[in-house]
Amino acid sequence: MPVIGINLTKIEFEKKGVPPIGGRIEVNLTPKVRDMRLGEIRSPTGRMNGVEILFKYEITYRPEIAEGLIEGAVMYLPQRREDVDRILDTWEVERKVPPEVFAEVINFLTAEISPLLFVIAKEMRLPYHIPLPRVEIKPQG
């Protein structure tokens, strides 16, 4: 797995109102890459260069009952060392993240941040960002 770690630097949530009873609530998760730069990892076998990706993960509710954001950085190690320069050059020139890198990073972030969002939503009495499975009893016919 090319993403080897995450470092959260900011978690901010604000509750703006009470969820409507019985109304539909939409939760939008918007991950964004803020910046990319050369990162370095020290391991027992020596130093390795990778791509440090700074991210911002915005969470919005509709109707506007709450909003939040999570910021931080992930360290991305491509399988080939020469890809580090290619990824960073593309970012510097075009401000674009290669699709395979973006998919890997966003999938990792979603898996890491979702449990945290469940805890925050529970503590703040907000709807979860993903519907939980529910058991329903159906009448026998």
Coordinates of N, CA, C and O in Angstrom, one line a residue:
M1 N 0.8 -1.2 0.0 CA 0.0 0.0 0.0 C 0.9 1.2 0.0 O 1.7 1.4 0.9
P2 N 0.7 2.1 -1.0 CA 1.6 3.3 -1.1 C 1.4 4.3 0.0 O 2.3 5.1 0.3
V3 N 0.2 4.4 0.6 CA 0.0 5.4 1.7 C 0.4 4.7 3.0 O -0.1 3.7 3.4
I4 N 1.4 5.4 3.6 CA 2.0 4.7 4.8 C 1.7 5.3 6.1 O 2.0 4.8 7.2
G5 N 1.1 6.5 6.1 CA 0.8 7.1 7.4 C -0.1 8.4 7.2 O -0.2 8.9 6.1
I6 N -0.7 8.8 8.3 CA -1.5 10.0 8.3 C -1.2 10.8 9.6 O -0.8 10.2 10.6
N7 N -1.3 12.1 9.5 CA -1.0 13.0 10.6 C -2.1 14.0 10.5 O -2.2 14.9 9.6
L8 N -3.0 14.0 11.5 CA -4.1 15.0 11.6 C -3.6 16.2 12.3 O -2.9 16.1 13.3
T9 N -3.9 17.4 11.7 CA -3.4 18.6 12.3 C -4.5 19.5 12.8 O -4.3 20.4 13.5
K10 N -5.8 19.3 12.3 CA -6.9 20.2 12.7 C -8.2 19.4 12.5 O -8.4 18.7 11.5
I11 N -9.0 19.5 13.6 CA -10.4 18.9 13.6 C -11.3 20.0 14.1 O -11.1 20.5 15.2
E12 N -12.2 20.4 13.3 CA -13.1 21.5 13.7 C -14.5 21.2 13.2 O -14.8 20.9 12.1
F13 N -15.5 21.2 14.2 CA -16.9 20.9 13.9 C -17.7 22.0 14.7 O -17.4 22.4 15.8
E14 N -18.8 22.4 14.0 CA -19.7 23.3 14.6 C -21.1 22.9 14.4 O -21.5 22.6 13.2
K15 N -21.9 22.8 15.4 CA -23.3 22.4 15.3 C -24.1 23.8 15.2 O -23.9 24.6 16.0
K16 N -24.9 23.9 14.2 CA -25.6 25.1 13.9 C -27.1 25.1 14.2 O -27.7 26.1 14.2
G17 N -27.6 23.9 14.4 CA -29.0 23.8 14.6 C -29.4 22.4 15.0 O -28.5 21.5 15.1
V18 N -30.7 22.2 15.2 CA -31.2 20.8 15.6 C -31.7 20.1 14.3 O -32.4 20.7 13.5
P19 N -31.3 18.8 14.2 CA -31.8 18.1 13.0 C -33.3 18.0 13.0 O -33.9 17.8 14.1
P20 N -33.9 18.2 11.9 CA -35.4 18.2 11.8 C -35.9 16.7 12.1 O -35.3 15.8 11.6
I21 N -37.0 16.6 12.7 CA -37.5 15.3 13.0 C -38.2 14.8 11.8 O -39.1 15.4 11.2
G22 N -37.8 13.6 11.4 CA -38.4 13.0 10.2 C -38.0 13.6 8.9 O -38.4 13.1 7.8
G23 N -37.2 14.6 8.9 CA -36.8 15.2 7.6 C -35.6 14.5 7.0 O -34.9 13.8 7.7
R24 N -35.4 14.8 5.8 CA -34.2 14.2 5.1 C -33.0 15.1 5.3 O -33.1 16.3 5.2
I25 N -31.9 14.4 5.7 CA -30.7 15.1 6.0 C -29.6 14.5 5.0 O -29.4 13.3 4.9
E26 N -28.9 15.4 4.3 CA -27.9 15.0 3.4 C -26.5 15.4 4.0 O -26.3 16.5 4.5
V27 N -25.6 14.5 4.0 CA -24.2 14.7 4.5 C -23.3 14.6 3.3 O -23.3 13.6 2.6
N28 N -22.5 15.6 3.0 CA -21.6 15.6 1.9 C -20.1 15.6 2.5 O -19.8 16.4 3.3
L29 N -19.3 14.7 2.0 CA -17.9 14.6 2.3 C -17.1 15.1 1.1 O -17.3 14.6 0.0
T30 N -16.3 16.1 1.3 CA -15.5 16.7 0.2 C -14.0 16.7 0.5 O -13.6 17.6 1.2
P31 N -13.3 15.7 0.0 CA -11.9 15.7 0.3 C -11.2 16.5 -0.8 O -11.5 16.5 -2.0
K32 N -10.2 17.3 -0.4 CA -9.4 18.1 -1.3 C -7.9 18.0 -1.0 O -7.5 17.9 0.2
V33 N -7.1 18.0 -2.0 CA -5.7 18.1 -1.9 C -5.3 19.6 -1.8 O -5.5 20.3 -2.8
R34 N -4.7 20.0 -0.7 CA -4.3 21.4 -0.6 C -2.9 21.7 -1.2 O -2.7 22.7 -1.7
D35 N -2.0 20.7 -1.0 CA -0.7 20.9 -1.4 C 0.1 19.6 -1.4 O -0.4 18.6 -0.8
M36 N 1.1 19.5 -2.2 CA 2.0 18.3 -2.2 C 3.4 18.8 -2.2 O 3.8 19.8 -2.8
R37 N 4.3 18.1 -1.4 CA 5.7 18.4 -1.3 C 6.5 17.2 -1.1 O 5.9 16.1 -0.7
L38 N 7.8 17.3 -1.2 CA 8.7 16.2 -1.0 C 8.7 15.9 0.5 O 8.8 16.8 1.4
G39 N 8.5 14.6 0.8 CA 8.6 14.2 2.2 C 9.7 13.2 2.4 O 10.1 12.5 1.5
E40 N 10.1 13.0 3.6 CA 11.2 12.1 3.9 C 10.8 11.2 5.1 O 10.2 11.6 6.1
I41 N 11.1 9.9 5.0 CA 10.8 8.9 6.0 C 12.2 8.3 6.4 O 13.0 7.9 5.6
R42 N 12.3 8.3 7.7 CA 13.5 7.6 8.3 C 13.1 6.2 8.7 O 12.2 6.1 9.5
S43 N 13.8 5.2 8.2 CA 13.6 3.9 8.6 C 14.9 3.2 9.0 O 15.9 3.8 8.8
P44 N 14.8 2.0 9.6 CA 16.0 1.4 10.0 C 17.0 1.1 8.8 O 18.2 1.0 9.0
T45 N 16.5 1.0 7.6 CA 17.3 0.8 6.5 C 17.8 2.0 5.8 O 18.5 2.0 4.8
G46 N 17.4 3.2 6.3 CA 17.9 4.5 5.8 C 16.7 5.4 5.5 O 15.6 5.2 5.9
R47 N 17.0 6.5 4.8 CA 16.0 7.5 4.5 C 15.4 7.2 3.1 O 16.1 6.8 2.2
M48 N 14.1 7.5 3.0 CA 13.4 7.3 1.8 C 12.6 8.5 1.5 O 12.0 9.1 2.4
N49 N 12.5 8.9 0.2 CA 11.7 10.1 -0.2 C 10.4 9.6 -0.6 O 10.2 8.6 -1.3
G50 N 9.4 10.4 -0.3 CA 8.0 10.2 -0.8 C 7.3 11.5 -1.0 O 8.0 12.5 -1.0
V51 N 6.0 11.4 -1.2 CA 5.2 12.6 -1.5 C 4.4 12.9 -0.2 O 3.6 12.0 0.1
E52 N 4.5 14.0 0.4 CA 3.7 14.4 1.5 C 2.5 15.2 0.9 O 2.7 16.2 0.2
I53 N 1.3 14.7 1.1 CA 0.1 15.3 0.6 C -0.7 15.9 1.7 O -1.2 15.2 2.6
L54 N -0.9 17.2 1.6 CA -1.7 17.9 2.6 C -3.1 18.0 2.1 O -3.4 18.3 1.0
F55 N -4.0 17.6 3.0 CA -5.4 17.4 2.6 C -6.3 18.3 3.5 O -6.0 18.6 4.6
K56 N -7.5 18.5 3.0 CA -8.6 19.1 3.7 C -9.9 18.3 3.4 O -10.2 18.1 2.3
Y57 N -10.5 17.8 4.5 CA -11.7 16.9 4.3 C -12.9 17.7 4.9 O -12.9 17.9 6.1
E58 N -13.7 18.2 4.1 CA -14.9 19.0 4.5 C -16.1 18.2 4.7 O -16.4 17.3 3.8
I59 N -16.9 18.4 5.7 CA -18.1 17.7 6.0 C -19.2 18.8 6.1 O -19.1 19.7 7.0
T60 N -20.2 18.7 5.2 CA -21.4 19.6 5.3 C -22.7 18.9 5.4 O -22.8 17.8 4.9
Y61 N -23.6 19.5 6.1 CA -24.9 18.9 6.3 C -25.9 19.8 5.6 O -25.8 21.0 5.6
R62 N -27.0 19.2 4.9 CA -28.1 20.0 4.4 C -29.4 19.3 4.9 O -29.5 18.1 4.7
P63 N -30.2 20.0 5.5 CA -30.2 21.5 5.8 C -29.0 21.8 6.7 O -28.4 20.9 7.3
E64 N -28.6 23.0 6.8 CA -27.3 23.4 7.5 C -27.4 23.3 9.0 O -27.6 24.3 9.7
I65 N -27.3 22.1 9.5 CA -27.3 21.8 10.9 C -26.0 21.8 11.5 O -25.8 21.9 12.8
A66 N -25.0 21.5 10.7 CA -23.6 21.4 11.2 C -22.6 21.5 10.0 O -23.0 21.3 8.8
E67 N -21.4 21.7 10.3 CA -20.3 21.7 9.3 C -19.0 21.4 10.0 O -18.9 21.6 11.2
G68 N -18.1 20.8 9.3 CA -16.8 20.5 9.9 C -15.7 20.3 8.9 O -16.0 20.3 7.7
L69 N -14.5 20.2 9.4 CA -13.4 19.9 8.5 C -12.3 19.2 9.3 O -12.2 19.4 10.5
I70 N -11.6 18.4 8.6 CA -10.4 17.7 9.1 C -9.3 18.0 8.2 O -9.4 17.8 7.0
E71 N -8.1 18.5 8.7 CA -7.0 18.7 7.9 C -5.8 17.9 8.4 O -5.8 17.5 9.6
G72 N -4.9 17.6 7.5 CA -3.7 16.9 7.9 C -2.8 16.6 6.7 O -2.9 17.2 5.7
A73 N -2.0 15.5 6.8 CA -1.1 15.1 5.8 C -1.0 13.6 5.8 O -1.1 13.0 6.8
V74 N -0.8 13.1 4.6 CA -0.5 11.7 4.4 C 0.8 11.5 3.7 O 1.2 12.4 2.9
M75 N 1.5 10.5 3.9 CA 2.8 10.2 3.3 C 2.5 9.1 2.2 O 2.0 8.0 2.5
Y76 N 2.8 9.4 1.0 CA 2.6 8.5 -0.1 C 3.9 8.1 -0.7 O 4.8 8.9 -1.1
L77 N 4.2 6.8 -0.8 CA 5.4 6.2 -1.3 C 5.0 5.5 -2.6 O 4.5 4.4 -2.5
P78 N 5.3 6.0 -3.8 CA 5.1 5.3 -5.0 C 6.0 4.0 -5.1 O 7.0 4.0 -4.4
Q79 N 5.6 3.1 -5.9 CA 6.3 1.8 -6.0 C 7.7 2.1 -6.6 O 8.7 1.4 -6.3
R80 N 7.8 3.0 -7.5 CA 9.1 3.4 -8.2 C 9.5 4.7 -7.7 O 8.7 5.7 -7.6
R81 N 10.8 4.8 -7.3 CA 11.3 6.1 -6.7 C 11.2 7.2 -7.7 O 11.0 8.4 -7.3
E82 N 11.4 7.0 -9.0 CA 11.4 8.0 -10.0 C 9.9 8.7 -10.1 O 9.8 9.8 -10.6
D83 N 8.9 8.0 -9.7 CA 7.6 8.5 -9.7 C 7.4 9.7 -8.7 O 6.5 10.5 -8.9
V84 N 8.2 9.8 -7.7 CA 8.1 10.9 -6.8 C 8.3 12.2 -7.5 O 7.5 13.1 -7.4
D85 N 9.3 12.3 -8.3 CA 9.6 13.5 -9.1 C 8.5 13.8 -10.1 O 8.1 14.9 -10.3
R86 N 8.0 12.8 -10.8 CA 6.9 12.9 -11.8 C 5.7 13.5 -11.1 O 5.1 14.4 -11.6
I87 N 5.3 12.9 -10.0 CA 4.1 13.4 -9.3 C 4.2 14.8 -8.8 O 3.3 15.6 -9.0
L88 N 5.4 15.1 -8.2 CA 5.6 16.5 -7.8 C 5.7 17.5 -8.9 O 5.2 18.6 -8.8
D89 N 6.3 17.1 -10.0 CA 6.4 18.0 -11.2 C 5.0 18.3 -11.8 O 4.7 19.4 -12.1
T90 N 4.2 17.3 -11.9 CA 2.8 17.5 -12.3 C 2.1 18.4 -11.4 O 1.3 19.3 -11.9
W91 N 2.3 18.3 -10.1 CA 1.6 19.2 -9.2 C 2.1 20.6 -9.3 O 1.3 21.5 -9.4
E92 N 3.4 20.8 -9.5 CA 3.9 22.1 -9.6 C 3.5 22.8 -10.8 O 3.2 24.0 -10.8
V93 N 3.4 22.1 -12.0 CA 3.1 22.7 -13.2 C 1.6 22.9 -13.4 O 1.1 23.9 -13.8
E94 N 0.8 21.8 -13.1 CA -0.6 21.8 -13.5 C -1.5 21.8 -12.3 O -2.8 22.0 -12.4
R95 N -1.0 21.7 -11.0 CA -1.8 21.6 -9.8 C -2.8 20.4 -9.9 O -3.9 20.5 -9.5
K96 N -2.3 19.3 -10.5 CA -3.2 18.1 -10.6 C -2.5 17.0 -9.9 O -1.3 16.9 -9.9
V97 N -3.3 16.1 -9.4 CA -2.9 14.9 -8.8 C -3.2 13.7 -9.7 O -4.3 13.6 -10.2
P98 N -2.2 12.9 -10.0 CA -2.5 11.7 -10.9 C -3.7 10.9 -10.4 O -3.8 10.7 -9.2
P99 N -4.6 10.5 -11.3 CA -5.8 9.8 -10.8 C -5.5 8.6 -9.9 O -6.2 8.4 -8.9
E100 N -4.4 7.8 -10.2 CA -4.2 6.6 -9.4 C -3.7 7.0 -8.0 O -4.0 6.4 -7.0
V101 N -3.0 8.1 -7.9 CA -2.6 8.6 -6.6 C -3.8 9.2 -5.8 O -4.0 8.9 -4.6
F102 N -4.6 10.0 -6.5 CA -5.8 10.5 -5.9 C -6.7 9.5 -5.3 O -7.2 9.5 -4.2
A103 N -7.0 8.4 -6.1 CA -7.9 7.3 -5.7 C -7.3 6.6 -4.5 O -8.0 6.4 -3.5
E104 N -6.0 6.3 -4.5 CA -5.4 5.6 -3.3 C -5.5 6.5 -2.1 O -5.8 6.0 -1.0
V105 N -5.1 7.8 -2.2 CA -5.1 8.7 -1.0 C -6.5 8.9 -0.5 O -6.8 8.8 0.7
I106 N -7.5 9.1 -1.3 CA -8.9 9.4 -0.9 C -9.5 8.1 -0.3 O -10.2 8.2 0.7
N107 N -9.2 7.0 -0.8 CA -9.7 5.7 -0.2 C -9.1 5.5 1.1 O -9.8 5.1 2.1
F108 N -7.8 5.8 1.3 CA -7.2 5.7 2.6 C -7.8 6.7 3.6 O -8.1 6.3 4.7
L109 N -7.9 7.9 3.1 CA -8.5 9.0 4.0 C -9.9 8.6 4.5 O -10.2 8.7 5.7
T110 N -10.7 8.2 3.6 CA -12.1 7.8 3.9 C -12.1 6.7 4.9 O -12.9 6.7 5.9
A111 N -11.3 5.7 4.8 CA -11.2 4.6 5.7 C -10.7 5.0 7.1 O -11.2 4.5 8.1
E112 N -9.8 6.0 7.1 CA -9.2 6.4 8.4 C -10.1 7.4 9.1 O -10.2 7.4 10.3
I113 N -10.8 8.3 8.3 CA -11.5 9.4 8.9 C -13.0 8.9 9.3 O -13.6 9.5 10.2
S114 N -13.5 8.0 8.6 CA -14.9 7.6 8.9 C -15.2 7.2 10.3 O -16.2 7.6 10.9
P115 N -14.3 6.4 10.9 CA -14.6 6.0 12.3 C -14.6 7.3 13.2 O -15.4 7.4 14.2
L116 N -13.7 8.2 13.0 CA -13.6 9.5 13.7 C -14.9 10.3 13.5 O -15.5 10.8 14.5
L117 N -15.5 10.3 12.3 CA -16.7 11.0 12.0 C -17.9 10.4 12.8 O -18.8 11.1 13.2
F118 N -17.9 9.0 12.9 CA -18.9 8.4 13.7 C -18.9 8.8 15.1 O -20.0 9.1 15.7
V119 N -17.7 8.9 15.7 CA -17.6 9.3 17.1 C -18.1 10.8 17.3 O -18.8 11.1 18.2
I120 N -17.6 11.7 16.4 CA -18.0 13.1 16.5 C -19.5 13.2 16.3 O -20.1 14.0 17.1
A121 N -20.1 12.6 15.3 CA -21.5 12.7 15.1 C -22.3 12.1 16.3 O -23.3 12.8 16.8
K122 N -21.8 11.1 16.9 CA -22.5 10.5 18.1 C -22.4 11.5 19.3 O -23.4 11.8 19.9
E123 N -21.2 12.1 19.5 CA -21.1 13.0 20.6 C -21.8 14.3 20.5 O -22.3 14.9 21.4
M124 N -22.0 14.8 19.2 CA -22.6 16.0 18.9 C -24.1 15.8 18.6 O -24.8 16.8 18.2
R125 N -24.6 14.6 18.7 CA -26.0 14.3 18.4 C -26.4 14.7 16.9 O -27.4 15.3 16.7
L126 N -25.5 14.3 16.0 CA -25.7 14.6 14.6 C -26.0 13.3 13.8 O -25.5 12.2 14.3
P127 N -26.6 13.3 12.7 CA -26.8 12.1 11.9 C -25.4 11.6 11.4 O -24.5 12.4 11.1
Y128 N -25.3 10.3 11.3 CA -24.1 9.7 10.7 C -23.9 10.0 9.3 O -24.9 10.2 8.5
H129 N -22.7 10.0 8.8 CA -22.4 10.3 7.4 C -22.8 9.2 6.5 O -22.9 9.3 5.3
I130 N -22.9 8.0 7.0 CA -23.2 6.8 6.3 C -24.4 6.1 7.0 O -24.3 5.9 8.2
P131 N -25.5 5.8 6.3 CA -26.6 5.1 7.0 C -26.2 3.8 7.6 O -25.5 3.0 7.0
L132 N -26.6 3.6 8.8 CA -26.3 2.3 9.5 C -27.4 1.3 9.1 O -28.6 1.6 8.8
P133 N -27.0 0.0 9.0 CA -28.1 -1.0 8.7 C -29.1 -1.1 9.8 O -28.8 -0.9 10.9
R134 N -30.4 -1.3 9.3 CA -31.5 -1.3 10.3 C -32.2 -2.6 10.1 O -32.4 -3.1 9.0
V135 N -32.7 -3.2 11.2 CA -33.5 -4.4 11.1 C -35.0 -3.9 11.1 O -35.4 -3.1 11.9
E136 N -35.7 -4.5 10.1 CA -37.1 -4.2 10.1 C -37.9 -5.5 10.1 O -37.5 -6.5 9.6
I137 N -39.0 -5.4 10.8 CA -39.9 -6.6 10.9 C -41.0 -6.4 9.9 O -41.7 -5.4 9.9
K138 N -41.1 -7.4 9.0 CA -42.2 -7.4 8.0 C -43.3 -8.3 8.4 O -43.1 -9.4 8.9
P139 N -44.5 -7.9 8.2 CA -45.7 -8.7 8.6 C -45.7 -10.0 7.7 O -45.4 -9.9 6.5
Q140 N -46.0 -11.1 8.3 CA -46.1 -12.3 7.6 C -47.5 -12.4 6.9 O -48.5 -12.1 7.4
G141 N -47.4 -12.8 5.6 CA -48.6 -12.8 4.8 C -49.3 -14.1 4.6 O -49.2 -15.1 5.0

